[in-house]
XYZ file of C-alpha atoms in Angstrom:
67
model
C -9.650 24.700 -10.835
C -10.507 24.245 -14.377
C -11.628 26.953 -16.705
C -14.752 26.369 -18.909
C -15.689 29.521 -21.488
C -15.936 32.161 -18.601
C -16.603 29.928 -15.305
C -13.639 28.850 -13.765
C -15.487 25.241 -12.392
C -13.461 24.108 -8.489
C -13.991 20.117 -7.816
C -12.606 20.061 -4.546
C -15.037 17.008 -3.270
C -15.021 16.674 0.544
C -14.618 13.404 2.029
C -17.882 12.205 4.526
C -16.825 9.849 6.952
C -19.332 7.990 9.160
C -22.374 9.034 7.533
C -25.418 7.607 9.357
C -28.404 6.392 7.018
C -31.999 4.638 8.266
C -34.347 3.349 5.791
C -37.571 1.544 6.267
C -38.241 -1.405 4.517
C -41.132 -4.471 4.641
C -38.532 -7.193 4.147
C -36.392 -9.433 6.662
C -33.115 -7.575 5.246
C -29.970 -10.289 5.311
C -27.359 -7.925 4.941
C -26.124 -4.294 3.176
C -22.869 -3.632 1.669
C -21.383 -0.423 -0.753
C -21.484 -0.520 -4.191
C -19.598 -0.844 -5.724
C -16.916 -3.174 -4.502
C -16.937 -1.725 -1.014
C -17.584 -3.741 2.475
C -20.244 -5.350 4.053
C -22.240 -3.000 6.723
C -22.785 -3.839 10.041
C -27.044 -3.668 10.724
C -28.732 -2.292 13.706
C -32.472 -2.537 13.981
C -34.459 -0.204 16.202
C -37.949 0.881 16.332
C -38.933 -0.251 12.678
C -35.832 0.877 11.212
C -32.770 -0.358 9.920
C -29.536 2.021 9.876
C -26.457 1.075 8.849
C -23.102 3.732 8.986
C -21.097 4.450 5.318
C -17.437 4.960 6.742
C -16.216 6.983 3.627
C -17.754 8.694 1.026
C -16.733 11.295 -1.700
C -19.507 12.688 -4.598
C -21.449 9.421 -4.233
C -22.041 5.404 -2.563
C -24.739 3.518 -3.471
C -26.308 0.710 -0.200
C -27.610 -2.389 -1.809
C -29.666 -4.009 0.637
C -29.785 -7.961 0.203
C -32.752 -9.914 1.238
């Protein structure tokens, strides 16, 4: 914990792991990968939707989707 004024502030940041995300999107995607510097993502296409899984996450990823 750190101390601010008054507030004592706690970061503890739980890790995600296998975090399932579906977007919808007009173009022919190519591929998707974590920003920054992560992996590429494997795609799966169903019903009109592309979903992809991030494997680890903590505070924040970004998916870039290349097409």
């Amino acid at each position: 914990p750190i101390t601010r004024g008054r507030v004592t502030v706690i970061e503890d940041l739980p890790t995600l792991r296998d975090v399932p995300v579906g977007v919808r999107l007009p173009e022919k995607v190519r591929r998707a990968r974590l920003v920054p510097g992560g992996p590429e993502l494997a795609l799966r296409r169903r019903d009109g939707v592309l979903r992809v899984v991030v494997p680890e996450l903590t505070l924040h990823r970004a998916v870039t989707f290349e097409y």
